[in-house]
Amino acid sequence: MLTTDVLIVGYGPVGEMLTILLAQRGLTVTAVERWATPYNFPRAVSYDGEASRVLAAAGVADRLGPVVESSGEYTFKNGFGRTLLHVKVTGNGPMGWPDSVSFYQPGLEALLAERGAELPGVTVLRPYQVTGLVEHDDRVEVTIAGPDGEEVRAARWVIGCDGANSFVREHLGSGVTDLGFTYDWLVCDVVPHEAREFKPNNLQVCDPARPRTAVSAGPGHRRWEFMRVPGESREEFESAANVWRLLGLFDITPDNATLERYGVYTTQACSAGRWRSGRILLAGDAAHVMPPFMGQGMSSGFRDALNLAWKLDLVHRGLANEALLDTYQEERCAHVQHAIRMSMDSGTVICETDRAAAAGRDAAMLAELRRRTARPRTRSLLEPLSGGILHSGCEAAGAPMPQGRVEVDGRAGLFDEVVGTGFVLLCAEDPDDLLDADARAFLDTLGTRVVRIVPAGAPVPGSGAAPTAFDLDDVYLPHLKRYDAVAVLVRPDFYVFGTAADPAVVPALVEDLRRQIRRG
């Protein structure tokens, strides 16, 4: 019986990402995918700055150029063409990457698969389907059906990344909470025959007669979506003639564009009640599905993957008890609920078909637009963690750690690239004066990057064991000052575990991390 550390069911973008993050940490991974070839059409078309940071951690940031572009502008208009909301995405956000990127999903998946194939210990089986799971104290026996019949493989852990109709979730017997946010949308993926500028690059038309969307799907690709309105039969709605009629509203015809695919998608807003049972876990759409209006589906799945990867790694290395994995759902479910609520709120604005209600919405949004200054007020998707592995009583605990450029030993770039990823202890003073031998030894077992941060242009501090990072973008020292901190301990998923205001309590901060990951 063949054994792997982790068997992943489903090899879409979340399964691919999880495979990479685990394999980079030295675990053996077997991914089982039921389809012989990747699905060659886009589903997601945008992701956020946090997802970009995870992609960089997976080693593919320098390969993404051909499949991504800046999302540029997001504009909401009403049925009369009046602007209700306008957001322009410029430069890099707090994660060190643009807050929104438009991308071509088949191209991204191909790059992730390419990266996975480069890593030792990765096996991808397709077309194979998982048909049975039997859990034991030390393993899960997985029955897999393939072209040559059935076989049984053993894995220490099984993770279901097998989508909204997850076999793994069904095996767990996990109930699903459905918030009932269902609308039918006709999704049309199009390749224009000639390069053409679309202004705005991303448009939502909040027209009660026909809510519709026109957005980038990556370089050379566009997506148009149209909502089915009351009184319209689905058969009529999804006919080829209707598709071209609706695309004609945007001057898209068979003469100037190729229709790659079209189909009706029904929005959902739901999450599984249980994401883990023993050695079996869920991630991505198997654990949660949300409306597409904030582009958070794949981004949320990437957050799942990174959260789960670093915790499984610690358990695998014997540095943490299995109880650490219970914090996975605790932390991620709260985040997901925030993303689902924001997606539903945005969808409620877009999907309104009652003319009187739409008029009231327009009036409220136009009034809000008039009140706004040059910088729009928006709810952040960078939601802090509210529980789990966090230093109690610390204001900064759970906050996303921003990223800027630093310089170390003459090399300049983004912090993650120059210093590295994993646990990070960032200090405003010499770490040798802040850490005792026991704290230093524990951080070393975790592979922690211990770094001293100093202002750009400052004299190089005296010799010490820790590298010195110059704060080129003035990101890190103001962040420490905001929390009156001499040191900040950051988790591998870029969230702050905690800070220390007094040099004398830095060892206690480190000890609290040790206690929490070894709990249970």
Short mmCIF file of C-alpha atoms in Angstrom, two decimals:
data_model
loop_
_atom_site.label_atom_id
_atom_site.label_comp_id
_atom_site.label_asym_id
_atom_site.label_seq_id
_atom_site.Cartn_x
_atom_site.Cartn_y
_atom_site.Cartn_z
CA MET A 1 0.00 0.00 0.00
CA LEU A 2 1.54 3.29 -1.14
CA THR A 3 1.78 5.99 1.52
CA THR A 4 1.91 9.76 1.22
CA ASP A 5 1.97 12.44 3.87
CA VAL A 6 -1.00 14.29 2.38
CA LEU A 7 -3.53 13.23 -0.24
CA ILE A 8 -5.42 16.10 -1.83
CA VAL A 9 -8.73 15.40 -3.53
CA GLY A 10 -9.18 17.86 -6.39
CA TYR A 11 -6.48 19.65 -8.37
CA GLY A 12 -8.01 23.00 -9.20
CA PRO A 13 -6.25 26.22 -8.13
CA VAL A 14 -6.70 25.65 -4.37
CA GLY A 15 -5.57 22.02 -4.60
CA GLU A 16 -2.58 23.11 -6.68
CA MET A 17 -1.68 25.88 -4.24
CA LEU A 18 -1.94 23.57 -1.23
CA THR A 19 0.20 20.96 -3.00
CA ILE A 20 2.94 23.53 -3.61
CA LEU A 21 2.90 25.00 -0.10
CA LEU A 22 3.11 21.55 1.49
CA ALA A 23 5.77 20.21 -0.88
CA GLN A 24 7.92 23.30 -0.36
CA ARG A 25 7.92 22.36 3.33
CA GLY A 26 9.16 18.86 2.57
CA LEU A 27 5.91 16.86 2.81
CA THR A 28 5.05 14.26 0.19
CA VAL A 29 1.80 15.06 -1.59
CA THR A 30 -0.48 13.03 -3.86
CA ALA A 31 -3.19 14.96 -5.69
CA VAL A 32 -6.13 13.04 -7.18
CA GLU A 33 -8.13 14.72 -9.94
CA ARG A 34 -11.16 13.14 -11.60
CA TRP A 35 -10.75 14.89 -14.97
CA ALA A 36 -8.10 13.81 -17.47
CA THR A 37 -7.17 17.38 -18.42
CA PRO A 38 -7.55 20.74 -16.68
CA TYR A 39 -10.78 22.63 -17.28
CA ASN A 40 -9.75 24.99 -20.05
CA PHE A 41 -12.10 27.90 -19.35
CA PRO A 42 -12.00 30.61 -16.69
CA ARG A 43 -14.23 30.63 -13.63
CA ALA A 44 -12.60 33.19 -11.36
CA VAL A 45 -11.32 36.36 -13.04
CA SER A 46 -9.78 38.39 -10.20
CA TYR A 47 -7.88 38.01 -6.96
CA ASP A 48 -6.64 40.36 -4.24
CA GLY A 49 -3.30 41.51 -2.87
CA GLU A 50 -3.23 38.84 -0.20
CA ALA A 51 -3.66 36.13 -2.84
CA SER A 52 -0.80 37.74 -4.80
CA ARG A 53 1.36 37.44 -1.70
CA VAL A 54 0.48 33.74 -1.39
CA LEU A 55 1.28 33.20 -5.08
CA ALA A 56 4.66 34.82 -4.49
CA ALA A 57 5.23 32.51 -1.52
CA ALA A 58 4.45 29.59 -3.85
CA GLY A 59 7.26 30.68 -6.17
CA VAL A 60 5.25 31.73 -9.22
CA ALA A 61 5.17 35.54 -8.96
CA ASP A 62 7.81 35.99 -11.65
CA ARG A 63 5.87 33.80 -14.11
CA LEU A 64 2.49 35.52 -13.97
CA GLY A 65 3.06 38.32 -16.50
CA PRO A 66 1.37 36.65 -19.50
CA VAL A 67 -1.82 35.77 -17.57
CA VAL A 68 -2.46 38.83 -15.34
CA GLU A 69 -3.12 42.52 -15.66
CA SER A 70 -4.04 45.33 -13.31
CA SER A 71 -7.75 45.44 -12.64
CA GLY A 72 -7.62 49.21 -13.13
CA GLU A 73 -11.02 50.78 -12.57
CA TYR A 74 -14.19 49.38 -11.03
CA THR A 75 -17.31 51.38 -11.84
CA PHE A 76 -20.95 50.83 -10.89
CA LYS A 77 -23.51 52.58 -13.10
CA ASN A 78 -27.29 52.58 -12.95
CA GLY A 79 -29.62 51.81 -15.83
CA PHE A 80 -29.44 55.45 -16.99
CA GLY A 81 -25.65 55.45 -17.16
CA ARG A 82 -25.04 57.51 -14.02
CA THR A 83 -21.99 56.52 -11.96
CA LEU A 84 -22.94 55.16 -8.55
CA LEU A 85 -19.48 54.06 -7.42
CA HIS A 86 -15.99 54.40 -8.84
CA VAL A 87 -12.84 52.79 -7.48
CA LYS A 88 -9.45 53.01 -9.15
CA VAL A 89 -6.82 50.38 -8.32
CA THR A 90 -3.40 52.01 -8.58
CA GLY A 91 -0.01 50.88 -7.38
CA ASN A 92 0.56 48.35 -4.65
CA GLY A 93 -1.58 47.93 -1.55
CA PRO A 94 -0.62 47.03 2.01
CA MET A 95 0.35 43.47 1.05
CA GLY A 96 3.04 44.81 -1.30
CA TRP A 97 0.97 43.82 -4.35
CA PRO A 98 -1.98 45.44 -6.18
CA ASP A 99 -5.24 45.21 -4.24
CA SER A 100 -6.92 43.66 -7.28
CA VAL A 101 -5.55 41.73 -10.26
CA SER A 102 -7.49 40.42 -13.25
CA PHE A 103 -6.29 37.08 -14.58
CA TYR A 104 -6.90 34.24 -17.01
CA GLN A 105 -7.59 31.21 -14.84
CA PRO A 106 -6.49 28.41 -17.21
CA GLY A 107 -3.14 30.16 -17.59
CA LEU A 108 -2.74 30.56 -13.82
CA GLU A 109 -3.62 26.92 -13.19
CA ALA A 110 -1.05 25.83 -15.79
CA LEU A 111 1.64 27.85 -14.01
CA LEU A 112 0.71 26.37 -10.64
CA ALA A 113 0.80 22.86 -12.12
CA GLU A 114 4.20 23.61 -13.62
CA ARG A 115 5.49 24.76 -10.24
CA GLY A 116 4.11 21.65 -8.53
CA ALA A 117 5.84 19.40 -11.06
CA GLU A 118 9.18 20.98 -10.14
CA LEU A 119 8.93 19.98 -6.49
CA PRO A 120 10.10 16.62 -5.12
CA GLY A 121 7.53 14.39 -3.50
CA VAL A 122 4.57 15.52 -5.65
CA THR A 123 2.42 12.97 -7.50
CA VAL A 124 -0.62 13.96 -9.55
CA LEU A 125 -3.09 11.25 -10.55
CA ARG A 126 -5.63 11.96 -13.31
CA PRO A 127 -8.18 10.82 -14.36
CA TYR A 128 -8.73 9.20 -10.97
CA GLN A 129 -11.65 9.53 -8.60
CA VAL A 130 -11.72 9.01 -4.84
CA THR A 131 -14.57 6.61 -4.03
CA GLY A 132 -13.88 5.70 -0.42
CA LEU A 133 -12.23 6.96 2.76
CA VAL A 134 -11.53 4.87 5.86
CA GLU A 135 -9.85 6.64 8.78
CA HIS A 136 -7.51 4.93 11.24
CA ASP A 137 -5.55 6.31 14.19
CA ASP A 138 -2.43 6.92 12.14
CA ARG A 139 -3.65 7.15 8.53
CA VAL A 140 -6.55 7.36 6.11
CA GLU A 141 -7.03 4.57 3.57
CA VAL A 142 -8.22 6.07 0.31
CA THR A 143 -9.90 4.03 -2.41
CA ILE A 144 -9.17 5.47 -5.84
CA ALA A 145 -10.84 4.43 -9.08
CA GLY A 146 -8.85 4.93 -12.27
CA PRO A 147 -8.51 3.66 -15.83
CA ASP A 148 -7.15 0.32 -14.61
CA GLY A 149 -9.64 -0.23 -11.79
CA GLU A 150 -9.54 0.47 -8.08
CA GLU A 151 -6.58 0.72 -5.74
CA VAL A 152 -6.12 1.68 -2.10
CA ARG A 153 -3.55 4.23 -0.96
CA ALA A 154 -2.70 5.38 2.55
CA ALA A 155 -2.22 8.99 3.58
CA ARG A 156 -1.48 10.55 6.93
CA TRP A 157 -3.90 13.35 6.05
CA VAL A 158 -6.60 13.85 3.41
CA ILE A 159 -7.75 17.29 2.30
CA GLY A 160 -10.85 17.79 0.18
CA CYS A 161 -10.34 20.55 -2.38
CA ASP A 162 -13.01 18.99 -4.58
CA GLY A 163 -15.38 21.89 -5.02
CA ALA A 164 -18.90 22.80 -4.08
CA ASN A 165 -20.17 19.23 -4.63
CA SER A 166 -17.39 17.78 -2.50
CA PHE A 167 -17.23 14.01 -2.02
CA VAL A 168 -14.95 14.55 0.99
CA ARG A 169 -17.42 16.92 2.66
CA GLU A 170 -20.21 14.42 2.08
CA HIS A 171 -18.07 11.69 3.64
CA LEU A 172 -17.54 13.86 6.72
CA GLY A 173 -21.29 14.24 7.04
CA SER A 174 -20.78 17.98 7.39
CA GLY A 175 -23.95 19.98 7.05
CA VAL A 176 -23.94 23.12 4.91
CA THR A 177 -25.47 26.43 5.94
CA ASP A 178 -27.09 27.95 2.86
CA LEU A 179 -27.87 31.67 3.14
CA GLY A 180 -30.22 31.49 0.17
CA PHE A 181 -28.54 34.04 -2.08
CA THR A 182 -29.43 32.53 -5.46
CA TYR A 183 -29.61 34.30 -8.81
CA ASP A 184 -29.07 32.92 -12.32
CA TRP A 185 -26.39 34.64 -14.35
CA LEU A 186 -25.42 33.97 -17.95
CA VAL A 187 -21.60 33.95 -18.08
CA CYS A 188 -19.97 34.66 -21.45
CA ASP A 189 -16.19 34.37 -21.89
CA VAL A 190 -15.00 36.21 -24.97
CA VAL A 191 -11.75 36.79 -26.88
CA PRO A 192 -11.90 40.02 -28.93
CA HIS A 193 -10.32 39.63 -32.36
CA GLU A 194 -8.39 42.90 -32.02
CA ALA A 195 -6.89 44.69 -29.04
CA ARG A 196 -9.43 47.11 -27.66
CA GLU A 197 -9.49 49.42 -24.66
CA PHE A 198 -12.49 49.02 -22.40
CA LYS A 199 -13.31 51.98 -20.18
CA PRO A 200 -13.87 51.30 -17.43
CA ASN A 201 -11.96 48.04 -17.39
CA ASN A 202 -14.51 46.56 -14.97
CA LEU A 203 -18.14 47.63 -15.07
CA GLN A 204 -21.28 46.71 -13.13
CA VAL A 205 -24.52 47.98 -14.66
CA CYS A 206 -27.11 48.04 -11.88
CA ASP A 207 -30.10 48.17 -14.21
CA PRO A 208 -33.28 46.62 -12.78
CA ALA A 209 -34.35 45.75 -16.34
CA ARG A 210 -31.20 43.63 -16.76
CA PRO A 211 -28.31 43.66 -14.26
CA ARG A 212 -25.11 43.04 -16.21
CA THR A 213 -21.36 42.95 -15.86
CA ALA A 214 -18.37 43.56 -18.14
CA VAL A 215 -14.95 42.75 -16.72
CA SER A 216 -11.42 41.77 -17.63
CA ALA A 217 -10.61 38.06 -17.54
CA GLY A 218 -6.88 38.59 -18.03
CA PRO A 219 -4.83 39.78 -21.00
CA GLY A 220 -6.76 39.33 -24.24
CA HIS A 221 -9.83 37.92 -22.49
CA ARG A 222 -13.10 39.53 -21.42
CA ARG A 223 -16.18 38.38 -19.54
CA TRP A 224 -19.76 39.58 -19.85
CA GLU A 225 -22.45 38.42 -17.44
CA PHE A 226 -26.20 38.96 -17.57
CA MET A 227 -28.71 38.20 -14.85
CA ARG A 228 -31.92 36.32 -15.57
CA VAL A 229 -34.81 38.59 -14.65
CA PRO A 230 -38.24 37.63 -13.31
CA GLY A 231 -40.57 36.19 -15.92
CA GLU A 232 -37.76 35.00 -18.20
CA SER A 233 -37.56 31.26 -18.85
CA ARG A 234 -34.20 29.62 -18.43
CA GLU A 235 -34.52 27.94 -21.83
CA GLU A 236 -34.99 31.30 -23.53
CA PHE A 237 -32.31 32.92 -21.39
CA GLU A 238 -29.48 30.51 -22.26
CA SER A 239 -30.17 30.16 -25.98
CA ALA A 240 -27.33 31.01 -28.35
CA ALA A 241 -29.43 33.67 -30.04
CA ASN A 242 -30.02 35.39 -26.70
CA VAL A 243 -26.31 35.25 -25.86
CA TRP A 244 -25.36 37.21 -28.98
CA ARG A 245 -28.30 39.58 -28.53
CA LEU A 246 -27.11 40.45 -25.02
CA LEU A 247 -23.47 40.74 -26.05
CA GLY A 248 -24.62 43.15 -28.75
CA LEU A 249 -25.46 45.60 -25.96
CA PHE A 250 -21.68 46.00 -25.66
CA ASP A 251 -20.93 45.93 -29.40
CA ILE A 252 -19.66 42.35 -29.24
CA THR A 253 -20.59 40.33 -32.33
CA PRO A 254 -19.40 37.17 -34.11
CA ASP A 255 -17.57 39.46 -36.52
CA ASN A 256 -15.31 41.03 -33.88
CA ALA A 257 -15.00 38.41 -31.14
CA THR A 258 -14.86 34.68 -30.42
CA LEU A 259 -17.22 33.31 -27.80
CA GLU A 260 -15.08 30.81 -25.87
CA ARG A 261 -17.93 29.47 -23.78
CA TYR A 262 -21.19 30.46 -22.19
CA GLY A 263 -23.37 28.96 -19.52
CA VAL A 264 -25.73 29.77 -16.69
CA TYR A 265 -24.23 30.03 -13.23
CA THR A 266 -26.40 30.12 -10.10
CA THR A 267 -24.91 32.15 -7.27
CA GLN A 268 -24.53 30.54 -3.85
CA ALA A 269 -23.64 31.69 -0.35
CA CYS A 270 -22.94 28.76 1.95
CA SER A 271 -20.34 27.22 4.23
CA ALA A 272 -19.75 23.79 5.72
CA GLY A 273 -20.45 23.30 9.39
CA ARG A 274 -17.36 21.16 9.95
CA TRP A 275 -14.05 21.58 8.16
CA ARG A 276 -12.13 18.84 9.98
CA SER A 277 -12.81 15.38 11.32
CA GLY A 278 -9.68 13.67 12.60
CA ARG A 279 -7.28 13.30 9.70
CA ILE A 280 -9.67 14.59 7.03
CA LEU A 281 -10.07 18.30 6.26
CA LEU A 282 -11.73 20.63 3.74
CA ALA A 283 -10.46 23.69 1.89
CA GLY A 284 -11.68 26.08 -0.79
CA ASP A 285 -15.13 25.59 -2.32
CA ALA A 286 -15.51 22.28 -0.48
CA ALA A 287 -15.67 24.36 2.72
CA HIS A 288 -17.34 27.55 1.49
CA VAL A 289 -18.94 29.06 -1.61
CA MET A 290 -19.74 32.74 -2.02
CA PRO A 291 -21.25 35.02 -4.67
CA PRO A 292 -18.67 36.25 -7.21
CA PHE A 293 -19.23 39.98 -6.77
CA MET A 294 -16.12 40.71 -4.67
CA GLY A 295 -13.77 38.24 -6.38
CA GLN A 296 -13.11 36.47 -3.10
CA GLY A 297 -13.74 32.79 -3.93
CA MET A 298 -10.25 31.78 -5.04
CA SER A 299 -8.57 34.33 -2.77
CA SER A 300 -10.33 32.78 0.22
CA GLY A 301 -9.23 29.32 -0.91
CA PHE A 302 -5.61 30.48 -1.08
CA ARG A 303 -5.92 31.80 2.48
CA ASP A 304 -7.21 28.36 3.51
CA ALA A 305 -4.24 26.70 1.84
CA LEU A 306 -1.59 28.82 3.56
CA ASN A 307 -3.25 28.62 6.98
CA LEU A 308 -3.49 24.85 6.73
CA ALA A 309 -0.04 24.32 5.21
CA TRP A 310 2.00 25.87 8.00
CA LYS A 311 -0.03 24.12 10.70
CA LEU A 312 0.19 20.71 9.04
CA ASP A 313 3.92 21.26 8.63
CA LEU A 314 4.39 21.87 12.37
CA VAL A 315 2.32 18.81 13.24
CA HIS A 316 4.21 16.70 10.70
CA ARG A 317 7.55 17.77 12.18
CA GLY A 318 6.41 16.99 15.70
CA LEU A 319 6.62 20.65 16.74
CA ALA A 320 2.90 20.97 17.39
CA ASN A 321 0.11 18.78 18.66
CA GLU A 322 -2.71 17.80 16.31
CA ALA A 323 -5.02 20.06 18.31
CA LEU A 324 -3.36 22.94 16.43
CA LEU A 325 -5.43 21.91 13.41
CA ASP A 326 -8.62 22.74 15.29
CA THR A 327 -7.66 26.41 14.96
CA TYR A 328 -7.83 26.12 11.16
CA GLN A 329 -11.62 26.33 10.99
CA GLU A 330 -11.78 28.70 13.94
CA GLU A 331 -9.64 31.23 12.12
CA ARG A 332 -10.66 30.71 8.53
CA CYS A 333 -14.41 30.38 9.04
CA ALA A 334 -14.64 33.83 10.61
CA HIS A 335 -12.71 35.30 7.67
CA VAL A 336 -14.91 33.48 5.18
CA GLN A 337 -18.10 34.75 6.81
CA HIS A 338 -16.79 38.30 6.39
CA ALA A 339 -16.07 37.68 2.69
CA ILE A 340 -19.48 36.05 2.16
CA ARG A 341 -21.28 38.96 3.81
CA MET A 342 -19.40 41.50 1.71
CA SER A 343 -20.08 39.51 -1.46
CA MET A 344 -23.78 39.31 -0.61
CA ASP A 345 -23.94 43.03 0.18
CA SER A 346 -22.38 43.86 -3.18
CA GLY A 347 -24.64 41.37 -4.95
CA THR A 348 -27.73 42.84 -3.31
CA VAL A 349 -26.85 46.21 -4.84
CA ILE A 350 -26.23 44.72 -8.28
CA CYS A 351 -29.09 42.21 -8.49
CA GLU A 352 -31.99 44.54 -7.64
CA THR A 353 -34.81 44.19 -10.21
CA ASP A 354 -37.54 46.16 -8.46
CA ARG A 355 -37.61 49.58 -10.11
CA ALA A 356 -38.77 51.48 -7.03
CA ALA A 357 -36.17 49.81 -4.82
CA ALA A 358 -33.50 50.44 -7.48
CA ALA A 359 -34.42 54.13 -7.57
CA GLY A 360 -33.99 54.32 -3.81
CA ARG A 361 -30.64 52.53 -4.08
CA ASP A 362 -29.49 54.94 -6.79
CA ALA A 363 -30.43 57.98 -4.71
CA ALA A 364 -28.57 56.66 -1.67
CA MET A 365 -25.45 55.75 -3.65
CA LEU A 366 -25.40 59.06 -5.54
CA ALA A 367 -25.68 60.95 -2.27
CA GLU A 368 -22.85 58.89 -0.82
CA LEU A 369 -20.75 59.50 -3.92
CA ARG A 370 -21.21 63.27 -3.47
CA ARG A 371 -20.11 63.03 0.16
CA ARG A 372 -16.94 61.16 -0.60
CA THR A 373 -13.58 62.78 -0.77
CA ALA A 374 -10.94 61.83 -3.33
CA ARG A 375 -10.37 58.58 -1.43
CA PRO A 376 -13.40 56.26 -1.44
CA ARG A 377 -14.43 54.75 1.86
CA THR A 378 -14.63 50.99 1.39
CA ARG A 379 -14.83 48.05 3.74
CA SER A 380 -11.49 46.28 3.83
CA LEU A 381 -11.14 42.65 2.84
CA LEU A 382 -8.02 42.52 5.01
CA GLU A 383 -10.03 41.43 8.00
CA PRO A 384 -8.05 40.73 11.21
CA LEU A 385 -8.19 37.29 12.76
CA SER A 386 -10.50 37.23 15.76
CA GLY A 387 -9.37 34.01 17.42
CA GLY A 388 -7.03 31.05 17.16
CA ILE A 389 -3.25 31.23 17.52
CA LEU A 390 -2.89 34.79 18.81
CA HIS A 391 -1.11 36.46 21.73
CA SER A 392 -3.90 37.39 24.14
CA GLY A 393 -4.33 40.96 25.31
CA CYS A 394 -2.34 42.33 22.38
CA GLU A 395 -3.95 45.01 20.21
CA ALA A 396 -1.99 44.05 17.11
CA ALA A 397 -2.61 40.29 17.38
CA GLY A 398 -4.47 39.00 14.32
CA ALA A 399 -3.82 42.06 12.17
CA PRO A 400 -2.49 41.47 8.66
CA MET A 401 1.21 42.34 8.52
CA PRO A 402 1.87 44.84 5.74
CA GLN A 403 4.72 44.37 3.32
CA GLY A 404 7.15 46.93 1.96
CA ARG A 405 10.55 46.93 0.33
CA VAL A 406 13.66 46.37 2.41
CA GLU A 407 17.38 46.10 1.79
CA VAL A 408 19.48 43.36 3.36
CA ASP A 409 23.20 42.97 2.61
CA GLY A 410 22.89 45.17 -0.46
CA ARG A 411 19.90 43.32 -1.90
CA ALA A 412 16.66 45.29 -2.17
CA GLY A 413 13.12 44.06 -2.83
CA LEU A 414 9.89 43.08 -1.16
CA PHE A 415 10.37 41.77 2.38
CA ASP A 416 9.14 38.23 1.61
CA GLU A 417 11.51 37.95 -1.32
CA VAL A 418 14.59 39.38 0.40
CA VAL A 419 14.15 38.05 3.95
CA GLY A 420 12.02 34.97 3.23
CA THR A 421 8.70 33.61 4.44
CA GLY A 422 7.68 31.57 7.46
CA PHE A 423 7.68 32.80 11.04
CA VAL A 424 9.28 36.24 11.34
CA LEU A 425 10.45 38.10 14.46
CA LEU A 426 10.99 41.72 13.47
CA CYS A 427 12.86 43.81 16.04
CA ALA A 428 13.54 47.52 16.38
CA GLU A 429 16.55 46.69 18.58
CA ASP A 430 19.32 44.14 18.40
CA PRO A 431 17.62 40.72 18.74
CA ASP A 432 20.65 39.45 20.69
CA ASP A 433 19.63 41.81 23.49
CA LEU A 434 15.96 40.75 23.37
CA LEU A 435 16.10 36.95 23.24
CA ASP A 436 17.35 34.49 25.81
CA ALA A 437 18.94 31.21 24.72
CA ASP A 438 15.74 29.20 25.17
CA ALA A 439 13.64 31.57 23.05
CA ARG A 440 16.29 31.70 20.37
CA ALA A 441 16.52 27.89 20.25
CA PHE A 442 12.76 27.51 19.90
CA LEU A 443 12.58 30.10 17.11
CA ASP A 444 15.39 28.26 15.34
CA THR A 445 13.42 24.99 15.41
CA LEU A 446 10.58 26.81 13.64
CA GLY A 447 12.96 28.25 11.04
CA THR A 448 12.04 31.77 12.16
CA ARG A 449 13.54 34.74 10.33
CA VAL A 450 14.87 36.99 13.10
CA VAL A 451 15.53 40.44 11.66
CA ARG A 452 16.46 43.86 12.96
CA ILE A 453 14.70 46.71 11.12
CA VAL A 454 16.32 50.15 10.83
CA PRO A 455 15.47 53.33 8.89
CA ALA A 456 16.57 53.62 5.28
CA GLY A 457 19.90 55.39 5.11
CA ALA A 458 20.76 54.77 8.76
CA PRO A 459 24.29 53.69 9.68
CA VAL A 460 24.74 49.93 9.68
CA PRO A 461 24.39 48.72 13.28
CA GLY A 462 27.23 46.90 14.98
CA SER A 463 27.75 43.23 14.29
CA GLY A 464 25.08 40.82 15.52
CA ALA A 465 23.71 37.39 14.77
CA ALA A 466 20.57 38.71 13.07
CA PRO A 467 20.56 40.38 9.64
CA THR A 468 19.72 44.08 9.39
CA ALA A 469 16.90 45.17 7.10
CA PHE A 470 16.64 48.78 5.96
CA ASP A 471 13.03 49.96 5.83
CA LEU A 472 13.06 51.43 2.30
CA ASP A 473 9.34 52.24 2.14
CA ASP A 474 9.00 53.34 5.76
CA VAL A 475 6.48 50.55 6.41
CA TYR A 476 7.85 48.55 9.33
CA LEU A 477 9.12 51.08 11.86
CA PRO A 478 5.86 53.12 11.76
CA HIS A 479 3.96 49.83 12.16
CA LEU A 480 5.96 49.00 15.29
CA LYS A 481 5.50 52.55 16.57
CA ARG A 482 1.74 52.33 16.04
CA TYR A 483 1.59 49.54 18.58
CA ASP A 484 4.36 50.96 20.79
CA ALA A 485 6.27 47.73 20.10
CA VAL A 486 9.94 46.83 20.18
CA ALA A 487 9.26 43.53 18.39
CA VAL A 488 6.50 41.88 16.36
CA LEU A 489 6.16 38.12 15.84
CA VAL A 490 4.48 37.27 12.53
CA ARG A 491 2.94 33.94 11.53
CA PRO A 492 3.73 32.20 8.21
CA ASP A 493 0.36 33.33 6.82
CA PHE A 494 1.34 37.00 7.28
CA TYR A 495 -0.84 37.67 10.34
CA VAL A 496 0.61 39.10 13.52
CA PHE A 497 0.83 36.62 16.40
CA GLY A 498 1.66 39.41 18.82
CA THR A 499 3.93 42.28 19.78
CA ALA A 500 6.13 43.14 22.74
CA ALA A 501 6.28 46.71 24.04
CA ASP A 502 9.04 46.03 26.56
CA PRO A 503 12.33 44.36 25.61
CA ALA A 504 12.09 42.25 28.77
CA VAL A 505 8.87 40.53 27.61
CA VAL A 506 10.04 39.39 24.17
CA PRO A 507 10.96 35.92 25.54
CA ALA A 508 7.46 35.68 27.05
CA LEU A 509 5.94 36.47 23.65
CA VAL A 510 7.95 33.62 22.11
CA GLU A 511 7.04 31.28 24.98
CA ASP A 512 3.34 32.00 24.44
CA LEU A 513 3.66 30.90 20.82
CA ARG A 514 5.35 27.68 21.96
CA ARG A 515 2.59 27.03 24.49
CA GLN A 516 -0.19 27.62 21.98
CA ILE A 517 1.11 25.44 19.18
CA ARG A 518 1.79 22.60 21.61
CA ARG A 519 -1.57 22.82 23.30
CA GLY A 520 -3.89 19.85 23.57
#
